């Protein structure tokens, strides 16, 4: 299919309209904005763009308006409007437009069984070029972090292509050897590419080199503490002895999940736009929103990514950003428990789900309970993790309420600053038993997901939650998890939640964390028991 507009994101950013190179703005920031919008291909909040490309005390909104006006001249030359903007969001609409990176992702996303060698060679060449080359310093730290993550994602795409070329049945032995070498250069400690290179050498008549390469790889693997599943050479030639171990590093899937995730928008009854996402295959699992989420940033998270990947392994995981944070509308009149329940109802109705299991975490547990009581015919079972039935203004001691009020004051004055200390209060109580780099990531993540004003309004709303009278009305089978030493919500509150729900099963986890982390045994226990519970009750 012919396109009137071509955008190259790999290498230096370029725009070609009807075979003529378009003049791009001299401003590196403006060009980086176009690159970001074309790469994401989703509506982006104006506040997010301002944060990514302009530092205060500049006029970020004015600068963004100027940049968009310049970009329209470059991408709308054929009379088609592609820069779409309203008061809240900006998007690049790929109407009759070819974007190189997006085309590659769409070609590889479902892992098609066969791609012609010529096409694979072309893709491999394109992926060698850095994303938005020369624009690394065009934005703030937020843009640079996004660019680093995207380039790592492109590296994974490149590995996929190199693997396909090294294993392609139509390629001659000499070319297979070339691609196998490239593959091992990119992944020097992985067994599969090493095996393919060793066997490609042997099949090309270079048996002695294959033996030496295998011996070197064994030595390197042993020094790095890695284990191997078996010999690299396919035949039974004599080869060095190798050490084995019971456990091999697990393969990570979050970035692949993020590429396959689909995002949509729906409107609650009061007009607030709610962003939701689906990822994975199989029957649905709906997750209620909690503090705090971001449908895109979550997948780069050392905190959320392992958990969401595990839940989407055998099911279609459906989640959404609560009003006031993430990709949903921030400028809203109503942030309250009742609004939280309505938002869940809106997402479920938009997706036309008849019956599904519902999972809640933290305040999402109370939202899940209330939804299950109001719509018993739709909820097949409940999984509640680190939840509570009453907010801090209802059941907490006077000292605890005083501490919470102090945190509200700190949030109001310090949340939006570059100093993470204000947000570190939450990070430390959510995950006291975590790595410093995980806490640092969560500090910055919280700042990016909502405004200081909304952070205060959320805390106020959580304080007034009270679903005690609803607990006894829950009809769905329920599994309740709670960490014994949860620093945010006490074990007693978790037990009360389980006690109030008829027939609920309670599982005490050995952890200090309110948010379970993928490296701790409690996380694995929670994931495994959730899977067993859903298999038995999610009908």
PDB file of N, CA, C and O in Angstrom, residues 4 266 352:
ATOM      1  N   UNK A   4       1.085   8.584   1.592  1.00  0.00           N
ATOM      2  CA  UNK A   4       1.501   9.925   1.188  1.00  0.00           C
ATOM      3  C   UNK A   4       2.518  10.515   2.159  1.00  0.00           C
ATOM      4  O   UNK A   4       3.235  11.457   1.821  1.00  0.00           O
ATOM      5  N   UNK A 266     -13.142   5.232  27.679  1.00  0.00           N
ATOM      6  CA  UNK A 266     -14.591   5.282  27.823  1.00  0.00           C
ATOM      7  C   UNK A 266     -14.923   6.434  28.768  1.00  0.00           C
ATOM      8  O   UNK A 266     -14.039   6.972  29.436  1.00  0.00           O
ATOM      9  N   UNK A 352     -18.306  -4.826  27.694  1.00  0.00           N
ATOM     10  CA  UNK A 352     -19.429  -5.763  27.570  1.00  0.00           C
ATOM     11  C   UNK A 352     -19.086  -7.134  28.173  1.00  0.00           C
ATOM     12  O   UNK A 352     -19.334  -8.180  27.574  1.00  0.00           O
TER      13      UNK A 352
END
